[in-house]
Short mmCIF file of C-alpha atoms in Angstrom, two decimals:
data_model
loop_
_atom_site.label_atom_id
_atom_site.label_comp_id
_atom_site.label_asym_id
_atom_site.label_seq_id
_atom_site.Cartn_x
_atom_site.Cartn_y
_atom_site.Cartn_z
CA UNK A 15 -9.76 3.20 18.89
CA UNK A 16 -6.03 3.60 18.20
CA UNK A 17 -3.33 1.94 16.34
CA UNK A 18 -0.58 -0.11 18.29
CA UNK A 19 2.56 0.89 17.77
CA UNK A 20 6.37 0.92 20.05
CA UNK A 21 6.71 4.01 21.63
CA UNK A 22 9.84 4.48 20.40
CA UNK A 23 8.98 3.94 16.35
CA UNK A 24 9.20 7.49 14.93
CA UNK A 25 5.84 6.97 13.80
CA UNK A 26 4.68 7.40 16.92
CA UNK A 27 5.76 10.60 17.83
CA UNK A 28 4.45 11.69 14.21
CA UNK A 29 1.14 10.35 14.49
CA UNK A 30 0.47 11.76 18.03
CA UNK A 31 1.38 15.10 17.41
CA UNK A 32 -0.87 15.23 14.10
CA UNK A 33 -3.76 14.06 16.65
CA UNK A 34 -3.80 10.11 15.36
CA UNK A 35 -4.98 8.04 18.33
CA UNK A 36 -1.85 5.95 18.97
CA UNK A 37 -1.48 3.39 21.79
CA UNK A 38 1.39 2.15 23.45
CA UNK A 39 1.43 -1.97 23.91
CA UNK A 40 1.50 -1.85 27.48
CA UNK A 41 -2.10 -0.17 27.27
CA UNK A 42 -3.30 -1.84 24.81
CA UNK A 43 -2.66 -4.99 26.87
CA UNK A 44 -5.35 -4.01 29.62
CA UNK A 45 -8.38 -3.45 26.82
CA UNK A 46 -10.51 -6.14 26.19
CA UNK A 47 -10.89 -6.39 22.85
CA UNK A 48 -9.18 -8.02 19.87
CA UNK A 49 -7.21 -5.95 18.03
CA UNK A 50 -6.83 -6.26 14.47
CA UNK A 51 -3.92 -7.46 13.08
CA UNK A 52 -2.16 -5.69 9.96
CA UNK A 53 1.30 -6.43 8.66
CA UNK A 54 2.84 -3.98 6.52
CA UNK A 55 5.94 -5.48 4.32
CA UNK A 56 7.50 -2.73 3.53
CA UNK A 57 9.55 -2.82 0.29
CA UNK A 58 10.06 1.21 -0.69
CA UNK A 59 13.70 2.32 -0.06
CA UNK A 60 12.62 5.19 2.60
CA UNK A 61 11.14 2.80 5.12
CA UNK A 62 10.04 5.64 8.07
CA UNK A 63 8.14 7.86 5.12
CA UNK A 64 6.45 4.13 4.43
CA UNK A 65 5.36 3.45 7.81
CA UNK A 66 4.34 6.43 8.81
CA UNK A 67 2.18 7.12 5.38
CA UNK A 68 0.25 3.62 5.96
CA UNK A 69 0.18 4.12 9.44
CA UNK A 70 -1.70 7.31 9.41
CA UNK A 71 -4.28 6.14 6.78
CA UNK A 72 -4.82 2.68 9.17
CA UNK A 73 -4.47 4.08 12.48
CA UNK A 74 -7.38 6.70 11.60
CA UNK A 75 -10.50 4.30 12.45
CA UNK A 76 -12.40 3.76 15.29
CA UNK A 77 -11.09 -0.11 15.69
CA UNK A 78 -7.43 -0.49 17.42
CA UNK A 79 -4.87 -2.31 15.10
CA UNK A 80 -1.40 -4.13 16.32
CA UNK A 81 0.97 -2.80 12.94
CA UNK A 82 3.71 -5.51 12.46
CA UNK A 83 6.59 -4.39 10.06
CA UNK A 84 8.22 -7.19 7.62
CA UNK A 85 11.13 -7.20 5.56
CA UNK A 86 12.41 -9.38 3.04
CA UNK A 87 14.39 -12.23 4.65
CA UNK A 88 17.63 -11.96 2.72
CA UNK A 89 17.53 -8.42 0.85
CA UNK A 90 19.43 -5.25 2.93
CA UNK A 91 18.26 -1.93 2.74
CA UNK A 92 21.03 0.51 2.04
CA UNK A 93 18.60 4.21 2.60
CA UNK A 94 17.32 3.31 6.64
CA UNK A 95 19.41 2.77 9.48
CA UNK A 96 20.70 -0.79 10.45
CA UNK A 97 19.70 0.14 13.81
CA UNK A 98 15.81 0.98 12.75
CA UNK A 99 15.98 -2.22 10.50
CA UNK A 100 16.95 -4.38 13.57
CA UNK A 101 14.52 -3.08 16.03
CA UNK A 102 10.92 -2.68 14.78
CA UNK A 103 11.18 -4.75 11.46
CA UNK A 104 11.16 -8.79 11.66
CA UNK A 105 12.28 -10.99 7.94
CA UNK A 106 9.02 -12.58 6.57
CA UNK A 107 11.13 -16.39 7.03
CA UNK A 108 10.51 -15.09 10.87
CA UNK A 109 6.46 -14.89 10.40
CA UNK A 110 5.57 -17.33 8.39
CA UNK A 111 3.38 -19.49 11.33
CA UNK A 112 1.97 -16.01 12.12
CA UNK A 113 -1.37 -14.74 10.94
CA UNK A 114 -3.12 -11.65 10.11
CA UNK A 115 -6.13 -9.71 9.32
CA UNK A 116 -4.36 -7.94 6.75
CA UNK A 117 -0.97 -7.13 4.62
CA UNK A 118 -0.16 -4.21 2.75
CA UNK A 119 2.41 -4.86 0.39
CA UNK A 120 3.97 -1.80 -0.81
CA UNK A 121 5.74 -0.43 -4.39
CA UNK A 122 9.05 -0.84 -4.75
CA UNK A 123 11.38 1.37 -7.31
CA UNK A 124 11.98 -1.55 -9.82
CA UNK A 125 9.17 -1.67 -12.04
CA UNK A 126 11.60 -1.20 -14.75
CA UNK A 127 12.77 -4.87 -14.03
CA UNK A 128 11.21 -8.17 -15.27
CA UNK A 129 9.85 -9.78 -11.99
CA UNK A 130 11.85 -12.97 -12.47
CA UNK A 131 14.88 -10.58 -12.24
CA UNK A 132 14.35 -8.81 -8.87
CA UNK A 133 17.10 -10.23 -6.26
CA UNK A 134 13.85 -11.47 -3.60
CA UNK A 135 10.92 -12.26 -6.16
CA UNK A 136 11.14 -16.07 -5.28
CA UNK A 137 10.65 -14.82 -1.39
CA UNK A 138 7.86 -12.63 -2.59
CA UNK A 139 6.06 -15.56 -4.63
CA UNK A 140 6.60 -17.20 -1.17
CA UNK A 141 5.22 -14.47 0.16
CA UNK A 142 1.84 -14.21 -1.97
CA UNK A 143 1.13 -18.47 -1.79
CA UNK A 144 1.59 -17.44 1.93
CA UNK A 145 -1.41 -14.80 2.08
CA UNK A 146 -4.08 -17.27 0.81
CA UNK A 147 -3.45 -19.38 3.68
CA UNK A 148 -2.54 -16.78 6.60
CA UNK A 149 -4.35 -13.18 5.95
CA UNK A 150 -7.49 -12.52 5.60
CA UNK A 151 -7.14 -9.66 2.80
CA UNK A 152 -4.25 -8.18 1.32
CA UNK A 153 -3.60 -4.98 -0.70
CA UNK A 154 -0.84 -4.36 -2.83
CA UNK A 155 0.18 -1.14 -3.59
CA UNK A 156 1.76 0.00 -6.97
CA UNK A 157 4.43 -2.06 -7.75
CA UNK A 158 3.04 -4.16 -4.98
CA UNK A 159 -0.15 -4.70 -7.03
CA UNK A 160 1.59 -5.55 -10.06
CA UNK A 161 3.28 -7.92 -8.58
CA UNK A 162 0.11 -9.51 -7.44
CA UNK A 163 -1.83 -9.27 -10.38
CA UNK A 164 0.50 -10.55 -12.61
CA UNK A 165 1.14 -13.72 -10.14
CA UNK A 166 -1.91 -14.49 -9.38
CA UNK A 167 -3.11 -13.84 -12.93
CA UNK A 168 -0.98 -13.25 -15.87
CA UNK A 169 -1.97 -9.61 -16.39
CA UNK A 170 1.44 -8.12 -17.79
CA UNK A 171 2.84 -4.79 -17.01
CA UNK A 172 3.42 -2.72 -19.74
CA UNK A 173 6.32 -0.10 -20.31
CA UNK A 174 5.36 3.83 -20.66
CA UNK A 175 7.18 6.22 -23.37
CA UNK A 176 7.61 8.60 -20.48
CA UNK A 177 7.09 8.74 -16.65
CA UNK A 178 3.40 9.12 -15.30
CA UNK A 179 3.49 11.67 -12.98
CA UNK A 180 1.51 13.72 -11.49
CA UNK A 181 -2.28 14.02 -9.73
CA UNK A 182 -5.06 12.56 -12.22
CA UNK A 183 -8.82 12.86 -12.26
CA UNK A 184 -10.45 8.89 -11.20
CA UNK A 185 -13.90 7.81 -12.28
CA UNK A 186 -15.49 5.77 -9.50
CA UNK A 187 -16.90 2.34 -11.65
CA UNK A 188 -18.28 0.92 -8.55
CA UNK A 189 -20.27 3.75 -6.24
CA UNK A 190 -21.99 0.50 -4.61
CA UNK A 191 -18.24 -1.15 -3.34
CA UNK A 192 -17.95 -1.25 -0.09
CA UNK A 193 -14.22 -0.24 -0.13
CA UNK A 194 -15.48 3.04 -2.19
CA UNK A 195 -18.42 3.63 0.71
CA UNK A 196 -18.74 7.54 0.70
CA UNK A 197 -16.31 8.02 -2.28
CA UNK A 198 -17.21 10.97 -5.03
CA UNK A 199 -18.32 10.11 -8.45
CA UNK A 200 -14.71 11.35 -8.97
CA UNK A 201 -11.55 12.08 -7.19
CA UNK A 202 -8.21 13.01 -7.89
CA UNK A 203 -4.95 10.27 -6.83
CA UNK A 204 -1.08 10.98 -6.99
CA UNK A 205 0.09 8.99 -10.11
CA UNK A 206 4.01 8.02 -10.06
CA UNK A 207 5.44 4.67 -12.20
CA UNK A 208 7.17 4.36 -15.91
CA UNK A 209 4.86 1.43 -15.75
CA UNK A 210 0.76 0.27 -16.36
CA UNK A 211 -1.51 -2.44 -16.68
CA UNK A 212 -4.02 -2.43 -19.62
CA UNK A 213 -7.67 -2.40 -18.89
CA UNK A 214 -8.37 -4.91 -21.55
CA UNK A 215 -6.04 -7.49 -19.72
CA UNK A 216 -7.89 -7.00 -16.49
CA UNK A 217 -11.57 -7.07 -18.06
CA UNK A 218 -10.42 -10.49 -20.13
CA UNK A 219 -9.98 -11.93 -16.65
CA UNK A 220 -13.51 -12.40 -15.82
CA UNK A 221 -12.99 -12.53 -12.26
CA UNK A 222 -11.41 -9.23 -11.66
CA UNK A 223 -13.32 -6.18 -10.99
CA UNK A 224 -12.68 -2.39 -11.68
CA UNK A 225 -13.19 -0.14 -8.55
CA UNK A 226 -11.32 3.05 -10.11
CA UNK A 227 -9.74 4.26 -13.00
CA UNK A 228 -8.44 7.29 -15.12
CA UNK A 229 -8.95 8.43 -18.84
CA UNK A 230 -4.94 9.11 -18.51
CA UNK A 231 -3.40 6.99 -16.09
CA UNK A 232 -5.48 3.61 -16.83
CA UNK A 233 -7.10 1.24 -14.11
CA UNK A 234 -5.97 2.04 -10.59
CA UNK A 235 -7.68 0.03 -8.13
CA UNK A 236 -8.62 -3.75 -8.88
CA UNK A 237 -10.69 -5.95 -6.43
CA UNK A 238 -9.39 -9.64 -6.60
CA UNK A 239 -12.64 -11.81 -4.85
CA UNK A 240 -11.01 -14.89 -5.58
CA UNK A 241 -7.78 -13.88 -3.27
CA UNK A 242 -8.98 -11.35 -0.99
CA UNK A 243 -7.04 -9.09 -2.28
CA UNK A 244 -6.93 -5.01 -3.97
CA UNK A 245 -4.75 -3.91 -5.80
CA UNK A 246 -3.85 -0.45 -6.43
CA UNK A 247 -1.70 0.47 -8.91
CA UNK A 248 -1.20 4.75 -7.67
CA UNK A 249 -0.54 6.31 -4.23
CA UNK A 250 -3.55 7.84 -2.03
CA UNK A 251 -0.82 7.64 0.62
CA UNK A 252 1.37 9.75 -0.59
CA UNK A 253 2.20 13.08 1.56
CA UNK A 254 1.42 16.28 0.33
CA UNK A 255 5.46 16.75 -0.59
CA UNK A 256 6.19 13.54 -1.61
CA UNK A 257 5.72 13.94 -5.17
CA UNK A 258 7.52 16.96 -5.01
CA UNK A 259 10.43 15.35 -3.37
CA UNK A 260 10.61 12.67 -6.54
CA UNK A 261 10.62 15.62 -8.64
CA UNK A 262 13.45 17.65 -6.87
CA UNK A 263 15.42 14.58 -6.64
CA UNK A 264 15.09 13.74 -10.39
CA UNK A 265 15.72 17.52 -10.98
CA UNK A 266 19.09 17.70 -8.79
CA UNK A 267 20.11 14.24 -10.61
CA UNK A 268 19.74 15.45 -13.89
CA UNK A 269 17.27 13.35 -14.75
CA UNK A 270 14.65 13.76 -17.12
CA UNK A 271 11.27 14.38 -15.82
CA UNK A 272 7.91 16.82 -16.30
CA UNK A 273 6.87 18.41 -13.82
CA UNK A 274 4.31 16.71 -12.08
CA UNK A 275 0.68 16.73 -13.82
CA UNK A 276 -2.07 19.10 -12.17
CA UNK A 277 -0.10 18.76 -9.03
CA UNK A 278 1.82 22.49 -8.38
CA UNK A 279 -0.63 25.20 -8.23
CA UNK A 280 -0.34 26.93 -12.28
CA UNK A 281 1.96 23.96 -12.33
CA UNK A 282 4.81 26.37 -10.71
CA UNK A 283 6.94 23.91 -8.98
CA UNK A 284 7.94 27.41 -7.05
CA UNK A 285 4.26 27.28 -5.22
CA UNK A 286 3.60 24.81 -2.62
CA UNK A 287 1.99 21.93 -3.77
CA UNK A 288 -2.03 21.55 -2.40
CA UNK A 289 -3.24 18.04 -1.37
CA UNK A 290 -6.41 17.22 -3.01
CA UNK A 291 -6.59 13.14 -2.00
CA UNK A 292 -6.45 12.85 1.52
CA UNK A 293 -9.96 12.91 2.44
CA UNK A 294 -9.88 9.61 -0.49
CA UNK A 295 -7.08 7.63 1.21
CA UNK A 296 -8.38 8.18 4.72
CA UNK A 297 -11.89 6.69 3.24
CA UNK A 298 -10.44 4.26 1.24
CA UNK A 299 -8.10 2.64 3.88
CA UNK A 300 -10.47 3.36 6.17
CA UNK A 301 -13.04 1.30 3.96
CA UNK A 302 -10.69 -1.63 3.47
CA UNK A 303 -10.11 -2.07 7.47
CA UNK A 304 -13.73 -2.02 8.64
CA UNK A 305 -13.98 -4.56 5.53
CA UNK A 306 -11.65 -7.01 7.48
CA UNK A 307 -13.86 -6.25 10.81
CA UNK A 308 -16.59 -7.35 9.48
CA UNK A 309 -15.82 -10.50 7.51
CA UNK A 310 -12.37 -11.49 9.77
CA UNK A 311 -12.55 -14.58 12.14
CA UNK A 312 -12.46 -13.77 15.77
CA UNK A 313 -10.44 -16.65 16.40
CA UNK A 314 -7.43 -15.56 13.87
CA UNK A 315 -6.42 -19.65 13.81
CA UNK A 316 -9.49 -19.95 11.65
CA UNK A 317 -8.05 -17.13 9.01
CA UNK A 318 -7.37 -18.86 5.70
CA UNK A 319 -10.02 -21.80 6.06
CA UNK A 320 -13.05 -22.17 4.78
CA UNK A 321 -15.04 -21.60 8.49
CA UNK A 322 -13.07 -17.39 8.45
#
């Protein structure tokens, strides 16, 4: 089955031509099926890279899903068009009697701020009180899961003496999950944040469990029971280019940065780049939406009771 999406969002074009099933809404009107509902609030500057990375990794299983795109209410983006902005994305304030099978809530480039200091994080508290009532699983993604984590329970984010960057070898803690379901004992995961959360934090929780980690990046992907939620601190959907993109840009800047860890081929940044995580992020989205099909209320008014 395909994903829903306007015929006129650029990820459509994209997805079709790289053989994703896509569907426009006026077909997916005449199937007889529910559709699952995912919301994507979309917080990285570069919002068409954004949707059409998620897109591809959600669109790529055999259910059909209806992608709705949310903004911030009040915050303006100054890197997409106005025009782009006004016609496929819709403020949160505008969705809050909606409800969904599931949110993605993406990184942002501020995890060099204090929460309580970024311009929208009373919105996004709104935001996260919001999921336990109206979606039935949510997954934040890098700063995303920080976020998360650290509202929902304490855990801190901790500042790095240099950038972690680059792709680094995961150890899969929990071969049995059902969101790691055909994952390799280990697998490699674009790493990109000045930022980390300590494994000790997470394991004094008691309730929060360890579904991947690194020897040099630290935990990556948390499962949160108690919230329906994962968190995931790294970037399976990155493109093949896009850490090379961060790099370049940092580069032409003046910046300081490494070159990306394990990432260019002899670590020449003159070679292209190989992608060594895609088959992972396909399986692990992938995972996480026949996760929601399985445990999601058919009747979405139910999602966020105690009967879903």
């Amino acid at each position: 089955m395909p994903i829903k999406l306007p015929s006129t969002l650029p990820a459509y074009k994209v997805l079709s031509e790289e053989g994703v099933m896509v569907i426009g809404e006026g077909r997916a009107a005449n199937q007889d099926i529910r559709p699952l509902k995912i919301a994507l609030l979309n917080l990285m500057p570069k919002k068409i890279q954004t949707e059409n990375q998620f897109a591809r990794l959600i669109g790529a299983t055999p259910l059909q899903i209806d992608l709705h795109l949310i903004r911030m209410s009040e915050h303006q983006t100054r890197n997409t068009a106005a025009e782009h902005m006004e016609e496929f994305y819709r403020p949160f304030s505008e969705m809050k009697d909606q409800k969904f099978d599931g949110l993605i809530i993406t990184g942002a480039p501020i995890e060099h701020m204090p929460f309580d200091d970024v311009t929208y994080w009373q919105e996004l508290t709104e935001v996260m009180e919001w999921t336990q009532t109206n979606v039935h699983s949510t997954f934040g993604v890098c700063w995303g899961g920080m976020a998360m984590i650290n509202y929902f329970h304490g855990v801190q984010k901790h500042k790095l003496d240099h950038k972690a960057f680059g792709c680094f070898k995961h150890h899969n803690q929990a071969p049995t999950s059902p969101y790691l379901r055909g994952f390799s004992d280990e697998c490699v995961i674009p790493v990109s944040r000045w930022t980390e959360m300590h494994q000790a934090e997470i394991d004094a929780n008691g309730r929060l469990r360890t579904l991947l980690s690194s020897n040099v990046s630290g935990p990556c992907l948390i499962e949160d029971p108690d919230h329906r939620a994962l968190y995931i601190f790294n970037h399976l959907e990155y493109d093949s280019g896009t850490l090379k993109e961060e790099y370049d840009r940092d580069v032409a800047n003046g910046t300081p940065i490494n070159v990306p860890d394990n990432y260019y081929p002899d670590d020449d940044p003159a070679k292209p780049p190989h992608n060594r995580w895609r088959s992972h992020a396909h399986l692990l989205y992938g995972n996480w939406i026949n996760q929601i099909y399985q445990t999601t209320s058919y009747d979405m008014s139910l999602i966020g009771t105690d009967q879903s």
